PDB file of C-alpha atoms and ligand atoms in Angstrom:
ATOM      1  CA  UNK A  12       8.956 -18.869 -16.207  1.00  0.00           C
ATOM      2  CA  UNK A  13      11.860 -17.839 -14.588  1.00  0.00           C
ATOM      3  CA  UNK A  14      11.667 -15.191 -12.557  1.00  0.00           C
ATOM      4  CA  UNK A  15      14.683 -15.018 -10.736  1.00  0.00           C
ATOM      5  CA  UNK A  16      16.743 -14.705 -13.339  1.00  0.00           C
ATOM      6  CA  UNK A  17      14.660 -11.772 -14.739  1.00  0.00           C
ATOM      7  CA  UNK A  18      14.600 -10.022 -11.447  1.00  0.00           C
ATOM      8  CA  UNK A  19      18.257 -10.270 -11.355  1.00  0.00           C
ATOM      9  CA  UNK A  20      18.701  -8.694 -14.607  1.00  0.00           C
ATOM     10  CA  UNK A  21      16.023  -6.288 -13.580  1.00  0.00           C
ATOM     11  CA  UNK A  22      18.433  -5.592 -10.036  1.00  0.00           C
ATOM     12  CA  UNK A  23      21.506  -5.093 -12.211  1.00  0.00           C
ATOM     13  CA  UNK A  24      20.020  -3.164 -14.732  1.00  0.00           C
ATOM     14  CA  UNK A  25      18.480  -0.678 -12.488  1.00  0.00           C
ATOM     15  CA  UNK A  26      21.476   0.034  -9.534  1.00  0.00           C
ATOM     16  CA  UNK A  27      22.062   3.220 -12.008  1.00  0.00           C
ATOM     17  CA  UNK A  28      19.632   4.669 -11.474  1.00  0.00           C
ATOM     18  CA  UNK A  29      19.833   5.775  -7.771  1.00  0.00           C
ATOM     19  CA  UNK A  30      20.119   9.012  -7.094  1.00  0.00           C
ATOM     20  CA  UNK A  31      17.305  10.183  -9.240  1.00  0.00           C
ATOM     21  CA  UNK A  32      14.706  10.512  -6.793  1.00  0.00           C
ATOM     22  CA  UNK A  33      14.021  12.014  -3.171  1.00  0.00           C
ATOM     23  CA  UNK A  34      13.823  10.183   0.242  1.00  0.00           C
ATOM     24  CA  UNK A  35      10.429  10.760   2.173  1.00  0.00           C
ATOM     25  CA  UNK A  36      11.440  14.364   4.437  1.00  0.00           C
ATOM     26  CA  UNK A  37       7.798  15.625   5.481  1.00  0.00           C
ATOM     27  CA  UNK A  38       8.024  12.726   8.231  1.00  0.00           C
ATOM     28  CA  UNK A  39      11.303  13.171  10.121  1.00  0.00           C
ATOM     29  CA  UNK A  40      11.859   9.345  10.917  1.00  0.00           C
ATOM     30  CA  UNK A  41      11.576   9.127   7.125  1.00  0.00           C
ATOM     31  CA  UNK A  42      14.228  11.158   6.152  1.00  0.00           C
ATOM     32  CA  UNK A  43      16.741   9.301   8.170  1.00  0.00           C
ATOM     33  CA  UNK A  44      16.945   6.070   5.965  1.00  0.00           C
ATOM     34  CA  UNK A  45      19.698   5.237   4.452  1.00  0.00           C
ATOM     35  CA  UNK A  46      18.277   5.695  -0.155  1.00  0.00           C
ATOM     36  CA  UNK A  47      20.466   3.649  -1.130  1.00  0.00           C
ATOM     37  CA  UNK A  48      18.941   0.640  -0.529  1.00  0.00           C
ATOM     38  CA  UNK A  49      16.723  -1.844  -3.548  1.00  0.00           C
ATOM     39  CA  UNK A  50      15.226  -5.362  -2.945  1.00  0.00           C
ATOM     40  CA  UNK A  51      12.385  -7.767  -4.916  1.00  0.00           C
ATOM     41  CA  UNK A  52      10.318 -10.506  -3.649  1.00  0.00           C
ATOM     42  CA  UNK A  53       8.288 -12.277  -6.392  1.00  0.00           C
ATOM     43  CA  UNK A  54       5.437 -14.503  -4.570  1.00  0.00           C
ATOM     44  CA  UNK A  55       3.816 -16.674  -7.008  1.00  0.00           C
ATOM     45  CA  UNK A  56       0.077 -18.092  -6.619  1.00  0.00           C
ATOM     46  CA  UNK A  57       1.853 -21.989  -6.199  1.00  0.00           C
ATOM     47  CA  UNK A  58       4.005 -20.911  -3.015  1.00  0.00           C
ATOM     48  CA  UNK A  59       6.780 -19.913  -5.161  1.00  0.00           C
ATOM     49  CA  UNK A  60       9.012 -16.971  -2.741  1.00  0.00           C
ATOM     50  CA  UNK A  61      11.677 -15.653  -5.520  1.00  0.00           C
ATOM     51  CA  UNK A  62      13.690 -12.516  -4.066  1.00  0.00           C
ATOM     52  CA  UNK A  63      16.923 -10.315  -4.151  1.00  0.00           C
ATOM     53  CA  UNK A  64      18.673  -7.667  -3.051  1.00  0.00           C
ATOM     54  CA  UNK A  65      17.574  -6.043   0.383  1.00  0.00           C
ATOM     55  CA  UNK A  66      14.075  -8.427  -0.258  1.00  0.00           C
ATOM     56  CA  UNK A  67      14.398  -9.290   3.709  1.00  0.00           C
ATOM     57  CA  UNK A  68      14.885  -5.671   5.040  1.00  0.00           C
ATOM     58  CA  UNK A  69      12.468  -3.994   6.991  1.00  0.00           C
ATOM     59  CA  UNK A  70      11.180  -0.514   5.949  1.00  0.00           C
ATOM     60  CA  UNK A  71       7.900   0.935   7.029  1.00  0.00           C
ATOM     61  CA  UNK A  72       4.995   0.560   4.548  1.00  0.00           C
ATOM     62  CA  UNK A  73       3.160   3.565   4.936  1.00  0.00           C
ATOM     63  CA  UNK A  74       0.272   3.923   2.249  1.00  0.00           C
ATOM     64  CA  UNK A  75       0.520   0.119   1.369  1.00  0.00           C
ATOM     65  CA  UNK A  76      -1.622  -0.745   4.719  1.00  0.00           C
ATOM     66  CA  UNK A  77      -4.435   0.912   3.483  1.00  0.00           C
ATOM     67  CA  UNK A  78      -4.994  -2.087   1.454  1.00  0.00           C
ATOM     68  CA  UNK A  79      -4.802  -4.066   4.917  1.00  0.00           C
ATOM     69  CA  UNK A  80      -7.462  -1.881   6.704  1.00  0.00           C
ATOM     70  CA  UNK A  81      -9.836  -1.167   3.456  1.00  0.00           C
ATOM     71  CA  UNK A  82      -9.922  -5.169   3.525  1.00  0.00           C
ATOM     72  CA  UNK A  83     -10.483  -5.547   7.354  1.00  0.00           C
ATOM     73  CA  UNK A  84     -13.274  -3.227   6.878  1.00  0.00           C
ATOM     74  CA  UNK A  85     -14.760  -4.341   3.910  1.00  0.00           C
ATOM     75  CA  UNK A  86     -15.074  -7.729   5.002  1.00  0.00           C
ATOM     76  CA  UNK A  87     -17.460  -5.983   7.460  1.00  0.00           C
ATOM     77  CA  UNK A  88     -19.605  -3.539   5.659  1.00  0.00           C
ATOM     78  CA  UNK A  89     -19.881  -5.016   2.035  1.00  0.00           C
ATOM     79  CA  UNK A  90     -21.085  -2.407   0.047  1.00  0.00           C
ATOM     80  CA  UNK A  91     -22.617   0.029   2.634  1.00  0.00           C
ATOM     81  CA  UNK A  92     -19.124   1.434   3.044  1.00  0.00           C
ATOM     82  CA  UNK A  93     -19.643   2.797  -0.374  1.00  0.00           C
ATOM     83  CA  UNK A  94     -21.143   5.691   0.913  1.00  0.00           C
ATOM     84  CA  UNK A  95     -18.905   6.952   3.297  1.00  0.00           C
ATOM     85  CA  UNK A  96     -16.165   6.618   0.712  1.00  0.00           C
ATOM     86  CA  UNK A  97     -16.376   6.774  -3.343  1.00  0.00           C
ATOM     87  CA  UNK A  98     -14.449   4.759  -6.433  1.00  0.00           C
ATOM     88  CA  UNK A  99     -12.743   7.296  -8.317  1.00  0.00           C
ATOM     89  CA  UNK A 100      -9.718   8.391  -8.426  1.00  0.00           C
ATOM     90  CA  UNK A 101      -8.853  11.648  -7.678  1.00  0.00           C
ATOM     91  CA  UNK A 102      -6.067  13.048 -10.179  1.00  0.00           C
ATOM     92  CA  UNK A 103      -4.417  15.260  -6.929  1.00  0.00           C
ATOM     93  CA  UNK A 104      -1.837  14.516  -4.127  1.00  0.00           C
ATOM     94  CA  UNK A 105      -2.148  11.659  -1.640  1.00  0.00           C
ATOM     95  CA  UNK A 106      -2.869  14.489   1.029  1.00  0.00           C
ATOM     96  CA  UNK A 107      -5.076  17.088  -0.693  1.00  0.00           C
ATOM     97  CA  UNK A 108      -7.891  18.683   0.725  1.00  0.00           C
ATOM     98  CA  UNK A 109      -9.206  20.401  -1.969  1.00  0.00           C
ATOM     99  CA  UNK A 110     -12.331  18.224  -3.125  1.00  0.00           C
ATOM    100  CA  UNK A 111     -13.961  17.286   0.231  1.00  0.00           C
ATOM    101  CA  UNK A 112     -15.299  20.867   0.245  1.00  0.00           C
ATOM    102  CA  UNK A 113     -17.353  20.479  -2.540  1.00  0.00           C
ATOM    103  CA  UNK A 114     -17.931  17.041  -1.807  1.00  0.00           C
ATOM    104  CA  UNK A 115     -19.165  17.109   1.572  1.00  0.00           C
ATOM    105  CA  UNK A 116     -16.515  15.484   3.259  1.00  0.00           C
ATOM    106  CA  UNK A 117     -16.581  12.058   1.455  1.00  0.00           C
ATOM    107  CA  UNK A 118     -12.977  11.432  -0.189  1.00  0.00           C
ATOM    108  CA  UNK A 119     -13.063   9.751  -3.628  1.00  0.00           C
ATOM    109  CA  UNK A 120     -11.181   6.521  -2.555  1.00  0.00           C
ATOM    110  CA  UNK A 121      -9.711   4.569   0.174  1.00  0.00           C
ATOM    111  CA  UNK A 122      -6.346   4.725  -1.055  1.00  0.00           C
ATOM    112  CA  UNK A 123      -5.881   9.054  -0.838  1.00  0.00           C
ATOM    113  CA  UNK A 124      -5.261  10.000   2.954  1.00  0.00           C
ATOM    114  CA  UNK A 125      -9.135  11.410   3.717  1.00  0.00           C
ATOM    115  CA  UNK A 126     -10.377   8.020   2.366  1.00  0.00           C
ATOM    116  CA  UNK A 127      -8.214   5.665   4.757  1.00  0.00           C
ATOM    117  CA  UNK A 128      -8.953   7.946   7.634  1.00  0.00           C
ATOM    118  CA  UNK A 129     -12.643   7.362   6.947  1.00  0.00           C
ATOM    119  CA  UNK A 130     -11.673   3.230   6.754  1.00  0.00           C
ATOM    120  CA  UNK A 131      -9.608   3.614   9.675  1.00  0.00           C
ATOM    121  CA  UNK A 132     -12.493   5.290  11.703  1.00  0.00           C
ATOM    122  CA  UNK A 133     -14.926   2.665  10.529  1.00  0.00           C
ATOM    123  CA  UNK A 134     -12.220   0.016  11.422  1.00  0.00           C
ATOM    124  CA  UNK A 135     -11.912   1.679  15.088  1.00  0.00           C
ATOM    125  CA  UNK A 136     -15.925   0.883  15.840  1.00  0.00           C
ATOM    126  CA  UNK A 137     -15.747  -2.592  14.300  1.00  0.00           C
ATOM    127  CA  UNK A 138     -12.314  -3.993  16.673  1.00  0.00           C
ATOM    128  CA  UNK A 139     -12.088  -2.954  20.731  1.00  0.00           C
ATOM    129  CA  UNK A 140      -8.740  -2.930  19.859  1.00  0.00           C
ATOM    130  CA  UNK A 141      -7.733  -1.308  16.761  1.00  0.00           C
ATOM    131  CA  UNK A 142      -4.326  -1.192  16.205  1.00  0.00           C
ATOM    132  CA  UNK A 143      -3.730  -5.163  17.551  1.00  0.00           C
ATOM    133  CA  UNK A 144      -6.457  -5.978  14.623  1.00  0.00           C
ATOM    134  CA  UNK A 145      -4.569  -4.812  12.079  1.00  0.00           C
ATOM    135  CA  UNK A 146      -1.281  -6.341  12.979  1.00  0.00           C
ATOM    136  CA  UNK A 147      -2.996  -9.779  13.344  1.00  0.00           C
ATOM    137  CA  UNK A 148      -4.375  -9.043  10.494  1.00  0.00           C
ATOM    138  CA  UNK A 149      -1.318  -8.283   8.504  1.00  0.00           C
ATOM    139  CA  UNK A 150       0.578 -11.427  10.045  1.00  0.00           C
ATOM    140  CA  UNK A 151      -1.996 -13.901   9.570  1.00  0.00           C
ATOM    141  CA  UNK A 152      -1.852 -12.809   5.834  1.00  0.00           C
ATOM    142  CA  UNK A 153       2.310 -13.013   5.174  1.00  0.00           C
ATOM    143  CA  UNK A 154       2.295 -16.170   7.037  1.00  0.00           C
ATOM    144  CA  UNK A 155       4.763 -15.037   9.885  1.00  0.00           C
ATOM    145  CA  UNK A 156       3.964 -13.417  13.494  1.00  0.00           C
ATOM    146  CA  UNK A 157       7.906 -11.046  13.223  1.00  0.00           C
ATOM    147  CA  UNK A 158       5.517  -7.903  12.222  1.00  0.00           C
ATOM    148  CA  UNK A 159       5.563  -4.773  14.035  1.00  0.00           C
ATOM    149  CA  UNK A 160       4.991  -1.092  14.206  1.00  0.00           C
ATOM    150  CA  UNK A 161       7.893   1.096  14.159  1.00  0.00           C
ATOM    151  CA  UNK A 162       6.904   2.906  17.130  1.00  0.00           C
ATOM    152  CA  UNK A 163       9.388   5.618  16.183  1.00  0.00           C
ATOM    153  CA  UNK A 164       8.574   6.572  12.539  1.00  0.00           C
ATOM    154  CA  UNK A 165       4.795   5.980  14.104  1.00  0.00           C
ATOM    155  CA  UNK A 166       5.689   8.763  16.819  1.00  0.00           C
ATOM    156  CA  UNK A 167       7.396  10.854  14.214  1.00  0.00           C
ATOM    157  CA  UNK A 168       4.452  10.688  11.601  1.00  0.00           C
ATOM    158  CA  UNK A 169       1.834  11.661  14.482  1.00  0.00           C
ATOM    159  CA  UNK A 170       3.999  14.735  15.767  1.00  0.00           C
ATOM    160  CA  UNK A 171       3.670  15.958  12.241  1.00  0.00           C
ATOM    161  CA  UNK A 172       0.450  15.153  11.517  1.00  0.00           C
ATOM    162  CA  UNK A 173      -1.427  18.763  11.140  1.00  0.00           C
ATOM    163  CA  UNK A 174      -2.248  17.815   7.687  1.00  0.00           C
ATOM    164  CA  UNK A 175      -3.833  14.238   8.434  1.00  0.00           C
ATOM    165  CA  UNK A 176      -5.106  16.280  11.515  1.00  0.00           C
ATOM    166  CA  UNK A 177      -6.685  18.671   8.932  1.00  0.00           C
ATOM    167  CA  UNK A 178      -8.592  16.037   6.486  1.00  0.00           C
ATOM    168  CA  UNK A 179     -10.117  14.653   9.811  1.00  0.00           C
ATOM    169  CA  UNK A 180     -11.361  17.652  11.477  1.00  0.00           C
ATOM    170  CA  UNK A 181     -12.677  18.827   7.864  1.00  0.00           C
ATOM    171  CA  UNK A 182     -14.484  15.518   7.203  1.00  0.00           C
ATOM    172  CA  UNK A 183     -16.049  15.302  10.891  1.00  0.00           C
ATOM    173  CA  UNK A 184     -17.785  18.676  10.598  1.00  0.00           C
ATOM    174  CA  UNK A 185     -19.185  16.988   7.657  1.00  0.00           C
ATOM    175  CA  UNK A 186     -20.257  14.749   9.626  1.00  0.00           C
ATOM    176  CA  UNK A 187     -18.461  11.712   7.985  1.00  0.00           C
ATOM    177  CA  UNK A 188     -15.761  10.792  10.936  1.00  0.00           C
ATOM    178  CA  UNK A 189     -16.991   9.515  14.082  1.00  0.00           C
ATOM    179  CA  UNK A 190     -13.914   8.620  15.756  1.00  0.00           C
ATOM    180  CA  UNK A 191     -12.215  11.162  18.595  1.00  0.00           C
ATOM    181  CA  UNK A 192      -9.789  12.560  15.726  1.00  0.00           C
ATOM    182  CA  UNK A 193      -6.429  11.945  17.894  1.00  0.00           C
ATOM    183  CA  UNK A 194      -7.450   9.094  18.152  1.00  0.00           C
ATOM    184  CA  UNK A 195      -7.729   8.624  15.161  1.00  0.00           C
ATOM    185  CA  UNK A 196      -5.173   9.825  14.124  1.00  0.00           C
ATOM    186  CA  UNK A 197      -2.926   7.725  16.350  1.00  0.00           C
ATOM    187  CA  UNK A 198      -4.406   4.763  14.898  1.00  0.00           C
ATOM    188  CA  UNK A 199      -3.600   5.936  11.331  1.00  0.00           C
ATOM    189  CA  UNK A 200      -0.115   6.492  11.850  1.00  0.00           C
ATOM    190  CA  UNK A 201       0.107   3.399  13.345  1.00  0.00           C
ATOM    191  CA  UNK A 202      -0.737   1.322  10.564  1.00  0.00           C
ATOM    192  CA  UNK A 203       1.847   2.975   8.119  1.00  0.00           C
ATOM    193  CA  UNK A 204       4.020   2.478  10.842  1.00  0.00           C
ATOM    194  CA  UNK A 205       3.862  -1.210  10.135  1.00  0.00           C
ATOM    195  CA  UNK A 206       7.420  -2.237   9.095  1.00  0.00           C
ATOM    196  CA  UNK A 207       7.708  -5.389   6.698  1.00  0.00           C
ATOM    197  CA  UNK A 208      10.197  -6.799   3.850  1.00  0.00           C
ATOM    198  CA  UNK A 209       9.316  -7.808   0.186  1.00  0.00           C
ATOM    199  CA  UNK A 210       9.178 -11.203   0.923  1.00  0.00           C
ATOM    200  CA  UNK A 211       6.218 -10.532   3.322  1.00  0.00           C
ATOM    201  CA  UNK A 212       4.685  -8.115   1.476  1.00  0.00           C
ATOM    202  CA  UNK A 213       4.866 -10.377  -2.048  1.00  0.00           C
ATOM    203  CA  UNK A 214       3.348 -12.888   0.411  1.00  0.00           C
ATOM    204  CA  UNK A 215       1.254 -11.175   1.715  1.00  0.00           C
ATOM    205  CA  UNK A 216      -0.817  -9.350  -1.620  1.00  0.00           C
ATOM    206  CA  UNK A 217      -0.880 -12.554  -3.126  1.00  0.00           C
ATOM    207  CA  UNK A 218      -4.093 -13.282  -1.971  1.00  0.00           C
ATOM    208  CA  UNK A 219      -5.690 -10.217  -4.769  1.00  0.00           C
ATOM    209  CA  UNK A 220      -3.710 -12.464  -7.386  1.00  0.00           C
ATOM    210  CA  UNK A 221      -5.402 -15.957  -6.070  1.00  0.00           C
ATOM    211  CA  UNK A 222      -9.274 -14.912  -6.537  1.00  0.00           C
ATOM    212  CA  UNK A 223      -9.074 -14.055  -2.387  1.00  0.00           C
ATOM    213  CA  UNK A 224      -8.016 -16.831  -1.561  1.00  0.00           C
ATOM    214  CA  UNK A 225      -4.598 -17.146   0.611  1.00  0.00           C
ATOM    215  CA  UNK A 226      -2.993 -19.871  -1.166  1.00  0.00           C
ATOM    216  CA  UNK A 227      -0.620 -20.831   2.174  1.00  0.00           C
ATOM    217  CA  UNK A 228      -3.057 -21.658   4.580  1.00  0.00           C
ATOM    218  CA  UNK A 229      -6.120 -21.462   2.414  1.00  0.00           C
ATOM    219  CA  UNK A 230      -8.205 -18.926   3.859  1.00  0.00           C
ATOM    220  CA  UNK A 231     -10.784 -17.220   1.484  1.00  0.00           C
ATOM    221  CA  UNK A 232      -9.560 -13.687   2.811  1.00  0.00           C
ATOM    222  CA  UNK A 233     -12.010 -11.861   0.381  1.00  0.00           C
ATOM    223  CA  UNK A 234     -14.463 -13.225  -2.109  1.00  0.00           C
ATOM    224  CA  UNK A 235     -13.721 -13.674  -5.500  1.00  0.00           C
ATOM    225  CA  UNK A 236     -15.627 -10.957  -6.697  1.00  0.00           C
ATOM    226  CA  UNK A 237     -14.071  -8.536  -4.057  1.00  0.00           C
ATOM    227  CA  UNK A 238     -10.895  -9.205  -4.900  1.00  0.00           C
ATOM    228  CA  UNK A 239     -11.616  -8.013  -8.350  1.00  0.00           C
ATOM    229  CA  UNK A 240     -13.252  -4.592  -7.589  1.00  0.00           C
ATOM    230  CA  UNK A 241     -10.062  -4.334  -4.966  1.00  0.00           C
ATOM    231  CA  UNK A 242      -7.781  -5.348  -7.796  1.00  0.00           C
ATOM    232  CA  UNK A 243      -9.452  -2.647  -9.821  1.00  0.00           C
ATOM    233  CA  UNK A 244      -9.011  -0.144  -7.226  1.00  0.00           C
ATOM    234  CA  UNK A 245      -5.733  -0.184  -7.168  1.00  0.00           C
ATOM    235  CA  UNK A 246      -5.427  -0.585 -10.385  1.00  0.00           C
ATOM    236  CA  UNK A 247      -7.058   2.995 -10.873  1.00  0.00           C
ATOM    237  CA  UNK A 248      -6.361   4.666  -7.354  1.00  0.00           C
ATOM    238  CA  UNK A 249      -2.878   2.773  -6.110  1.00  0.00           C
ATOM    239  CA  UNK A 250      -0.923   5.561  -6.730  1.00  0.00           C
ATOM    240  CA  UNK A 251      -2.468   8.693  -6.409  1.00  0.00           C
ATOM    241  CA  UNK A 252      -1.835  11.348  -9.013  1.00  0.00           C
ATOM    242  CA  UNK A 253       0.349   8.893 -11.026  1.00  0.00           C
ATOM    243  CA  UNK A 254      -2.444   5.984 -11.162  1.00  0.00           C
ATOM    244  CA  UNK A 255      -2.734   6.750 -14.882  1.00  0.00           C
ATOM    245  CA  UNK A 256       0.797   6.994 -15.637  1.00  0.00           C
ATOM    246  CA  UNK A 257       1.830   3.725 -13.451  1.00  0.00           C
ATOM    247  CA  UNK A 258      -0.947   1.517 -15.304  1.00  0.00           C
ATOM    248  CA  UNK A 259       0.289   3.204 -18.938  1.00  0.00           C
ATOM    249  CA  UNK A 260       4.172   2.239 -18.224  1.00  0.00           C
ATOM    250  CA  UNK A 261       3.320  -0.685 -16.285  1.00  0.00           C
ATOM    251  CA  UNK A 262      -0.184  -2.301 -15.911  1.00  0.00           C
ATOM    252  CA  UNK A 263      -0.490  -4.257 -12.903  1.00  0.00           C
ATOM    253  CA  UNK A 264      -3.005  -3.329  -9.966  1.00  0.00           C
ATOM    254  CA  UNK A 265      -0.827  -1.897  -7.443  1.00  0.00           C
ATOM    255  CA  UNK A 266      -0.432   0.021  -4.513  1.00  0.00           C
ATOM    256  CA  UNK A 267       2.725   2.868  -3.563  1.00  0.00           C
ATOM    257  CA  UNK A 268       4.328   3.845   0.198  1.00  0.00           C
ATOM    258  CA  UNK A 269       6.073   6.798   0.732  1.00  0.00           C
ATOM    259  CA  UNK A 270       8.520   4.114   2.703  1.00  0.00           C
ATOM    260  CA  UNK A 271       9.606   3.574  -0.718  1.00  0.00           C
ATOM    261  CA  UNK A 272       7.324  -0.160  -1.223  1.00  0.00           C
ATOM    262  CA  UNK A 273       5.487  -1.067  -3.769  1.00  0.00           C
ATOM    263  CA  UNK A 274       3.322  -3.834  -4.086  1.00  0.00           C
ATOM    264  CA  UNK A 275       1.773  -5.076  -7.421  1.00  0.00           C
ATOM    265  CA  UNK A 276      -0.685  -8.082  -8.280  1.00  0.00           C
ATOM    266  CA  UNK A 277      -0.662 -10.053 -11.472  1.00  0.00           C
ATOM    267  CA  UNK A 278      -4.205 -11.931 -11.151  1.00  0.00           C
ATOM    268  CA  UNK A 279      -3.540 -15.746 -11.534  1.00  0.00           C
ATOM    269  CA  UNK A 280      -0.163 -15.617 -11.367  1.00  0.00           C
ATOM    270  CA  UNK A 281       2.116 -13.456  -8.889  1.00  0.00           C
ATOM    271  CA  UNK A 282       2.189 -10.456  -6.404  1.00  0.00           C
ATOM    272  CA  UNK A 283       5.987  -8.583  -6.191  1.00  0.00           C
ATOM    273  CA  UNK A 284       6.947  -6.151  -3.987  1.00  0.00           C
ATOM    274  CA  UNK A 285      10.161  -3.837  -4.690  1.00  0.00           C
ATOM    275  CA  UNK A 286      11.610  -1.257  -1.702  1.00  0.00           C
ATOM    276  CA  UNK A 287      14.190   1.546  -2.615  1.00  0.00           C
ATOM    277  CA  UNK A 288      13.105   4.948  -0.534  1.00  0.00           C
ATOM    278  CA  UNK A 289      14.208   7.735  -3.260  1.00  0.00           C
ATOM    279  CA  UNK A 290      10.874   8.608  -4.469  1.00  0.00           C
ATOM    280  CA  UNK A 291       9.457  10.262  -7.895  1.00  0.00           C
ATOM    281  CA  UNK A 292       7.333  13.947  -7.157  1.00  0.00           C
ATOM    282  CA  UNK A 293       4.536  11.930  -7.195  1.00  0.00           C
ATOM    283  CA  UNK A 294       5.355  10.416  -3.829  1.00  0.00           C
ATOM    284  CA  UNK A 295       6.179   6.940  -5.377  1.00  0.00           C
ATOM    285  CA  UNK A 296       9.252   4.859  -5.822  1.00  0.00           C
ATOM    286  CA  UNK A 297      11.630   6.356  -8.625  1.00  0.00           C
ATOM    287  CA  UNK A 298      13.174   2.398  -9.298  1.00  0.00           C
ATOM    288  CA  UNK A 299      10.325   0.136  -7.666  1.00  0.00           C
ATOM    289  CA  UNK A 300       8.218   1.999 -10.534  1.00  0.00           C
ATOM    290  CA  UNK A 301      11.053   1.503 -12.898  1.00  0.00           C
ATOM    291  CA  UNK A 302      11.308  -2.441 -11.937  1.00  0.00           C
ATOM    292  CA  UNK A 303       7.686  -3.233 -12.223  1.00  0.00           C
ATOM    293  CA  UNK A 304       8.078  -1.057 -15.933  1.00  0.00           C
ATOM    294  CA  UNK A 305      10.483  -3.948 -16.780  1.00  0.00           C
ATOM    295  CA  UNK A 306       9.705  -6.779 -14.955  1.00  0.00           C
ATOM    296  CA  UNK A 307       6.015  -7.040 -17.093  1.00  0.00           C
ATOM    297  CA  UNK A 308       8.005  -5.926 -20.574  1.00  0.00           C
ATOM    298  CA  UNK A 309      10.783  -8.681 -20.268  1.00  0.00           C
ATOM    299  CA  UNK A 310       7.839 -10.994 -19.145  1.00  0.00           C
ATOM    300  CA  UNK A 311       5.382 -10.016 -21.249  1.00  0.00           C
ATOM    301  CA  UNK A 312       2.538 -10.434 -18.738  1.00  0.00           C
ATOM    302  CA  UNK A 313       0.639  -7.449 -17.838  1.00  0.00           C
ATOM    303  CA  UNK A 314      -2.868  -7.716 -16.956  1.00  0.00           C
ATOM    304  CA  UNK A 315      -3.584  -6.041 -20.326  1.00  0.00           C
TER     305      UNK A 315
HETATM  306  N1  LIG B 414       1.422   8.191   6.266  1.00  0.00           N
HETATM  307  C1  LIG B 414       1.456   9.026   5.308  1.00  0.00           C
HETATM  308  C2  LIG B 414       1.088  10.316   5.293  1.00  0.00           C
HETATM  309  O1  LIG B 414      -0.123   9.727   5.851  1.00  0.00           O
HETATM  310  C3  LIG B 414       1.340   8.296   4.491  1.00  0.00           C
HETATM  311  C4  LIG B 414       1.273   8.528   2.717  1.00  0.00           C
HETATM  312  C5  LIG B 414       1.162   8.008   1.625  1.00  0.00           C
HETATM  313  O2  LIG B 414       2.982   6.844   1.692  1.00  0.00           O
HETATM  314  N2  LIG B 414       1.356   8.069   0.199  1.00  0.00           N
HETATM  315  O3  LIG B 414       1.308  10.938   5.011  1.00  0.00           O
END
């Protein structure tokens, strides 16, 4: 398939939509990001990499990091993990507290903030140096050592973390968080503050399109069965309270972040990363979703 022509055509068509969304402003360092950025990268399971626009520009991956930490913890804990976090879409915003009280401090899924905090808590008990371990995992998955934390973003988020601190303390009161909550938020803000390009993100997710196998170094990152399950979670929970609409419009498992990135996969074929920082009201990239909708429509491929 001629992915290069398709993404170049979409790149031109989507340009007029600049200005429809709004950059995240609840983390001050993200409010300063140039809104007029747009890039697309496709990584195929047979090793090709295609890109257009700002696909080599670093940006804050934010909640996309929740996929990496979940994979790391699943590799160690397997299904024992599911007593601490659920596998159902929440239908609520990514930083919502509402379900936690009635559901005894067990978050609905690993991709809302509460669920991601439970995962990071587990990770902190599995790895003596959790921040370094996360970076090492992401670098290996993307096949490049050139990936780091944006410490300005991480610090900015940490200074405005009242809501995530509240989630952490609330879950700790139910016994579902073991770590010191300040230490937990420190690791969480750093994982969200990892800076990556579309190219690196597409490469680091292609194993989820390839039955868990990283095609660059032949490492089986997840078993076939767990890779399938991770895709199921991304499809049902990857876009918070917009997950249903994303499945309806796009039809790919994926994960977004408030930095404006989205990564999605078509199993057996490819992963695609889009970056554009202006967000819709659910915190997902406005032009990113538009791009992916056109991609699956123009190519006539999706998971359905
Ligand atoms: N770091 C952000 C937060 O915790 C991540 C949210 C997101 O990307 N949806 O609020």
